Short mmCIF file of C-alpha atoms and ligand atoms in Angstrom, two decimals:
data_model
loop_
_atom_site.label_atom_id
_atom_site.label_comp_id
_atom_site.label_asym_id
_atom_site.label_seq_id
_atom_site.Cartn_x
_atom_site.Cartn_y
_atom_site.Cartn_z
CA UNK L 11 0.01 0.00 0.00
CA UNK L 12 1.33 3.40 -0.88
CA UNK L 13 1.52 6.00 1.87
CA UNK L 14 -0.17 9.24 1.06
CA UNK L 15 1.25 12.73 1.58
CA UNK L 16 -0.82 13.19 4.74
CA UNK L 17 0.60 10.03 6.35
CA UNK L 18 4.18 11.14 5.61
CA UNK L 19 3.56 14.61 6.96
CA UNK L 20 2.13 13.06 10.14
CA UNK L 21 5.26 10.97 10.57
CA UNK L 22 7.40 14.07 9.94
CA UNK L 23 5.45 16.06 12.48
CA UNK L 24 5.76 13.22 15.00
CA UNK L 25 9.52 13.19 14.50
CA UNK L 26 9.80 16.93 14.99
CA UNK L 27 7.82 16.70 18.23
CA UNK L 28 10.05 13.86 19.43
CA UNK L 29 13.22 15.81 18.64
CA UNK L 30 11.87 18.90 20.42
CA UNK L 31 10.90 16.83 23.45
CA UNK L 32 14.38 15.32 23.44
CA UNK L 33 16.00 18.77 23.38
CA UNK L 34 13.76 19.99 26.22
CA UNK L 35 14.51 16.92 28.27
CA UNK L 36 18.25 17.27 27.70
CA UNK L 37 18.20 20.97 28.64
CA UNK L 38 16.35 20.16 31.84
CA UNK L 39 18.84 17.44 32.63
CA UNK L 40 21.77 19.80 32.07
CA UNK L 41 20.16 22.51 34.17
CA UNK L 42 19.58 20.04 36.99
CA UNK L 43 23.14 18.81 36.72
CA UNK L 44 24.56 22.34 36.88
CA UNK L 45 22.28 23.09 39.90
CA UNK L 46 23.58 19.93 41.60
CA UNK L 47 27.13 20.90 40.73
CA UNK L 48 26.62 24.38 42.20
CA UNK L 49 25.10 22.95 45.38
CA UNK L 50 28.09 20.66 45.83
CA UNK L 51 30.86 23.21 45.22
CA UNK L 52 32.53 24.49 48.45
CA UNK L 53 33.92 28.01 48.89
CA UNK L 54 37.47 28.49 47.60
CA UNK L 55 40.02 29.87 50.07
CA UNK L 56 39.75 33.24 48.39
CA UNK L 57 35.97 33.27 48.76
CA UNK L 58 36.19 32.29 52.41
CA UNK L 59 38.60 35.18 52.99
CA UNK L 60 36.20 37.64 51.36
CA UNK L 61 33.35 36.40 53.55
CA UNK L 62 35.55 36.62 56.67
CA UNK L 63 36.07 40.27 55.87
CA UNK L 64 32.62 41.24 54.52
CA UNK L 65 30.20 38.84 56.18
CA UNK L 66 31.90 37.29 59.24
CA UNK L 67 28.61 35.95 60.58
CA UNK L 68 28.97 33.04 58.15
CA UNK L 69 31.54 31.48 60.53
CA UNK L 70 28.80 31.05 63.15
CA UNK L 71 26.91 28.60 60.92
CA UNK L 72 27.34 25.10 62.43
CA UNK L 73 29.67 22.65 60.65
CA UNK L 74 26.83 20.35 59.52
CA UNK L 75 25.20 23.27 57.62
CA UNK L 76 28.35 24.78 56.09
CA UNK L 77 28.36 22.73 52.88
CA UNK L 78 24.71 23.54 52.35
CA UNK L 79 25.37 27.22 52.99
CA UNK L 80 28.09 27.30 50.35
CA UNK L 81 25.77 25.55 47.89
CA UNK L 82 22.84 27.92 48.48
CA UNK L 83 25.19 30.90 48.14
CA UNK L 84 26.58 29.50 44.89
CA UNK L 85 23.13 29.01 43.36
CA UNK L 86 22.07 32.57 44.24
CA UNK L 87 25.40 33.90 42.97
CA UNK L 88 25.34 32.15 39.61
CA UNK L 89 21.67 31.74 38.74
CA UNK L 90 20.50 35.33 39.23
CA UNK L 91 21.20 38.37 37.10
CA UNK L 92 23.09 41.11 38.88
CA UNK L 93 22.79 44.49 37.20
CA UNK L 94 24.92 47.55 38.01
CA UNK L 95 22.89 50.77 38.32
CA UNK L 96 23.44 54.44 39.05
CA UNK L 97 26.98 54.62 37.69
CA UNK L 98 28.23 51.43 39.29
CA UNK L 99 30.63 50.00 36.70
CA UNK L 100 29.99 46.30 37.30
CA UNK L 101 28.79 43.86 39.90
CA UNK L 102 31.96 41.81 40.47
CA UNK L 103 31.99 38.16 41.53
CA UNK L 104 33.18 39.37 44.92
CA UNK L 105 30.12 41.58 45.28
CA UNK L 106 27.82 38.80 44.08
CA UNK L 107 29.32 36.51 46.72
CA UNK L 108 28.75 39.00 49.54
CA UNK L 109 25.13 39.66 48.49
CA UNK L 110 24.31 35.97 47.82
CA UNK L 111 25.80 34.77 51.12
CA UNK L 112 23.62 37.13 53.14
CA UNK L 113 20.54 36.17 51.16
CA UNK L 114 21.38 32.44 51.48
CA UNK L 115 20.88 32.57 55.24
CA UNK L 116 17.15 33.02 54.70
CA UNK L 117 16.81 29.70 52.85
CA UNK L 118 19.53 27.70 54.60
CA UNK L 119 17.13 25.85 56.89
CA UNK L 120 14.63 24.81 54.20
CA UNK L 121 14.84 21.13 53.31
CA UNK L 122 13.98 21.83 49.69
CA UNK L 123 14.77 25.49 49.03
CA UNK L 124 13.29 26.96 45.85
CA UNK L 125 15.95 29.68 45.45
CA UNK L 126 13.45 32.46 44.82
CA UNK L 127 12.21 31.24 41.41
CA UNK L 128 10.42 34.51 40.65
CA UNK L 129 13.43 36.65 41.45
CA UNK L 130 15.44 37.25 38.28
CA UNK L 131 17.32 40.49 38.87
CA UNK L 132 19.34 42.00 41.70
CA UNK L 133 19.96 45.65 40.88
CA UNK L 134 22.91 47.18 42.66
CA UNK L 135 23.48 50.92 43.18
CA UNK L 136 26.78 52.23 44.56
CA UNK L 137 25.04 53.88 47.52
CA UNK L 138 21.56 55.02 48.60
CA UNK L 139 19.27 55.62 45.63
CA UNK L 140 16.37 57.92 44.95
CA UNK L 141 12.84 56.78 45.34
CA UNK L 142 11.27 57.30 41.92
CA UNK L 143 7.77 57.50 43.25
CA UNK L 144 7.06 53.79 42.86
CA UNK L 145 8.48 52.80 46.14
CA UNK L 146 7.70 49.37 47.52
CA UNK L 147 9.09 47.96 50.71
CA UNK L 148 12.16 50.08 50.81
CA UNK L 149 14.35 51.01 53.72
CA UNK L 150 15.17 54.66 53.80
CA UNK L 151 17.34 56.94 55.85
CA UNK L 152 14.39 58.64 57.48
CA UNK L 153 13.64 61.85 55.66
CA UNK L 154 15.53 62.46 52.47
CA UNK L 155 13.78 59.97 50.23
CA UNK L 156 16.99 58.02 49.79
CA UNK L 157 16.55 54.25 49.79
CA UNK L 158 18.98 51.50 50.79
CA UNK L 159 16.98 48.61 49.50
CA UNK L 160 13.74 47.66 47.75
CA UNK L 161 11.95 44.44 46.97
CA UNK L 162 9.52 44.01 44.07
CA UNK L 163 7.07 41.12 43.68
CA UNK L 164 7.65 41.38 39.94
CA UNK L 165 11.05 39.75 40.36
CA UNK L 166 13.67 42.21 41.53
CA UNK L 167 15.55 43.25 44.59
CA UNK L 168 17.36 46.59 44.58
CA UNK L 169 20.29 47.16 46.91
CA UNK L 170 22.67 49.94 47.84
CA UNK L 171 26.16 48.41 47.81
CA UNK L 172 27.44 50.70 50.58
CA UNK L 173 24.68 49.53 52.89
CA UNK L 174 24.99 45.91 51.82
CA UNK L 175 28.64 45.99 52.81
CA UNK L 176 28.05 47.89 56.04
CA UNK L 177 25.26 45.47 56.99
CA UNK L 178 27.43 42.45 56.24
CA UNK L 179 30.50 43.68 58.07
CA UNK L 180 28.65 44.87 61.12
CA UNK L 181 27.00 41.52 61.61
CA UNK L 182 25.58 41.71 65.13
CA UNK L 183 23.63 44.96 65.26
CA UNK L 184 20.42 43.31 64.13
CA UNK L 185 20.34 45.38 60.90
CA UNK L 186 20.95 43.91 57.48
CA UNK L 187 19.50 45.35 54.27
CA UNK L 188 20.00 42.12 52.23
CA UNK L 189 18.26 39.91 54.79
CA UNK L 190 15.54 42.58 55.06
CA UNK L 191 14.79 42.68 51.31
CA UNK L 192 14.92 38.88 50.91
CA UNK L 193 12.45 38.53 53.77
CA UNK L 194 10.12 40.75 51.70
CA UNK L 195 10.69 38.42 48.73
CA UNK L 196 9.67 35.45 50.88
CA UNK L 197 6.56 37.36 52.04
CA UNK L 198 5.67 38.34 48.45
CA UNK L 199 5.77 34.80 47.12
CA UNK L 200 2.21 33.89 47.85
CA UNK L 201 1.18 36.84 45.73
CA UNK L 202 0.28 39.13 48.61
CA UNK L 203 2.76 41.14 50.65
CA UNK L 204 1.11 41.11 54.05
CA UNK L 205 3.75 39.92 56.49
CA UNK L 206 2.44 36.39 56.18
CA UNK L 207 4.62 34.02 54.14
CA UNK L 208 3.42 30.69 52.76
CA UNK L 209 2.94 28.28 55.66
CA UNK L 210 2.27 24.52 55.66
CA UNK L 211 -1.01 24.22 57.56
CA UNK L 212 -4.05 26.22 58.74
CA UNK L 213 -2.92 25.83 62.30
CA UNK L 214 0.40 27.41 61.32
CA UNK L 215 -1.40 30.39 59.86
CA UNK L 216 -3.48 30.82 63.01
CA UNK L 217 -0.44 30.65 65.30
CA UNK L 218 1.56 32.97 63.02
CA UNK L 219 -1.22 35.55 63.07
CA UNK L 220 -1.53 35.59 66.85
CA UNK L 221 2.22 35.74 67.58
CA UNK L 222 3.01 38.34 64.90
CA UNK L 223 0.04 40.55 65.63
CA UNK L 224 0.82 40.64 69.35
CA UNK L 225 4.43 41.65 68.79
CA UNK L 226 3.61 44.08 65.98
CA UNK L 227 1.14 45.91 68.26
CA UNK L 228 3.65 45.93 71.06
CA UNK L 229 6.29 47.48 68.78
CA UNK L 230 3.78 50.05 67.55
CA UNK L 231 3.07 51.14 71.11
CA UNK L 232 6.72 51.09 72.16
CA UNK L 233 7.70 53.12 69.08
CA UNK L 234 5.34 55.92 70.07
CA UNK L 235 6.86 56.54 73.48
CA UNK L 236 10.38 55.19 72.80
CA UNK L 237 10.81 55.01 76.55
CA UNK L 238 12.47 52.65 76.88
CA UNK L 239 13.72 52.32 73.33
CA UNK L 240 12.11 49.21 71.82
CA UNK L 241 14.34 46.20 71.17
CA UNK L 242 13.21 45.82 67.56
CA UNK L 243 13.84 48.56 65.02
CA UNK L 244 10.82 50.96 65.19
CA UNK L 245 10.77 50.85 61.37
CA UNK L 246 9.04 47.48 61.89
CA UNK L 247 6.03 49.37 63.28
CA UNK L 248 5.34 50.79 59.78
CA UNK L 249 3.14 47.84 58.75
CA UNK L 250 3.05 44.01 59.13
CA UNK L 251 5.37 43.52 56.08
CA UNK L 252 8.05 45.70 57.59
CA UNK L 253 7.54 43.99 60.93
CA UNK L 254 8.29 40.57 59.39
CA UNK L 255 11.36 41.94 57.58
CA UNK L 256 12.72 43.74 60.66
CA UNK L 257 12.09 40.72 62.93
CA UNK L 258 13.91 38.53 60.37
CA UNK L 259 16.95 40.81 60.44
CA UNK L 260 17.06 40.54 64.19
CA UNK L 261 16.52 36.77 64.07
CA UNK L 262 19.62 36.25 61.95
CA UNK L 263 21.86 38.99 63.29
CA UNK L 264 20.97 39.22 66.97
CA UNK L 265 19.28 35.90 67.73
CA UNK L 266 20.29 35.54 71.37
CA UNK L 267 18.88 38.91 72.33
CA UNK L 268 15.74 38.33 70.26
CA UNK L 269 15.19 35.01 72.01
CA UNK L 270 15.66 36.72 75.40
CA UNK L 271 13.47 39.74 74.64
CA UNK L 272 10.69 38.04 72.63
CA UNK L 273 10.92 34.24 73.06
CA UNK L 274 7.62 33.49 71.35
CA UNK L 275 8.53 35.58 68.32
CA UNK L 276 11.95 33.92 68.19
CA UNK L 277 10.37 30.46 68.35
CA UNK L 278 7.88 31.29 65.56
CA UNK L 279 10.69 32.48 63.27
CA UNK L 280 12.90 29.53 64.18
CA UNK L 281 10.09 27.20 63.16
CA UNK L 282 9.55 29.08 59.90
CA UNK L 283 13.20 29.39 58.87
CA UNK L 284 14.06 25.87 60.12
CA UNK L 285 17.06 27.22 62.02
CA UNK L 286 18.06 27.95 65.64
CA UNK L 287 20.70 30.67 65.28
CA UNK L 288 20.56 31.47 69.02
CA UNK L 289 22.18 28.08 69.50
CA UNK L 290 25.07 28.82 67.14
CA UNK L 291 28.34 29.59 68.87
CA UNK L 292 30.75 32.34 68.00
CA UNK L 293 33.90 30.92 66.42
CA UNK L 294 37.01 31.48 68.55
CA UNK L 295 38.99 33.05 65.74
CA UNK L 296 36.51 35.93 65.73
CA UNK L 297 36.55 36.70 69.45
ZN1 LIG N 30 11.15 46.82 54.17
#
């Protein structure tokens, strides 16, 4: 029996589909392999020295989490676009490392981190940058409309390099612009920025709401009188989103004091981030 033109074209079409599927499958495989390779690659000596200088807190991370920390940092360093802005010549590998390491803390405790799939660009300005009237979740210097960081649910984080570096080097004052903006990213993932990230169960949401609301209200009150000065940054009294971001900064940079001052809040964040930084010990070399 002779095959007609239609039968041949169907076979041809079938072959094209097969080839395309093959290419897609191969690309996925390669991507997975390079992700696995990134996750497995430890810091070089040079990278460790940069972190010792610019983000010494990384040495507090317990030994059993160190390899994972290097892997998470590597993925954020190499799989995101870093764009220089405002006259900054380039975002060097060194700068990427310092930014990615601080951001990696926020996903270190997750058993299956998703590496911020919606985040594609990290825009870096040399210093504070001007609010262009479309401000979302920025940190500012109080009154001049100059921002240090911003987080957009449309897939970008904007950072001032000066403040990124200052926040990384001064690693126990409870202030860190990178951790702050990445906390906003985590909050924004469920589509609504409301200070409530995605949680596993309904009970978790209920507990989260009661703990966060209580401490948010407390901070709002304490920020009015400022006598005594509240433990958490009064900027967290702006709204529940800022409260979550500010509490997260304190959780990672000043965990012992946060646990002492607000044990329930500490416990809630420890559960969410899957980490117990108050139990981490300061490495001797950094005493
Ligand atoms: Zn904020």
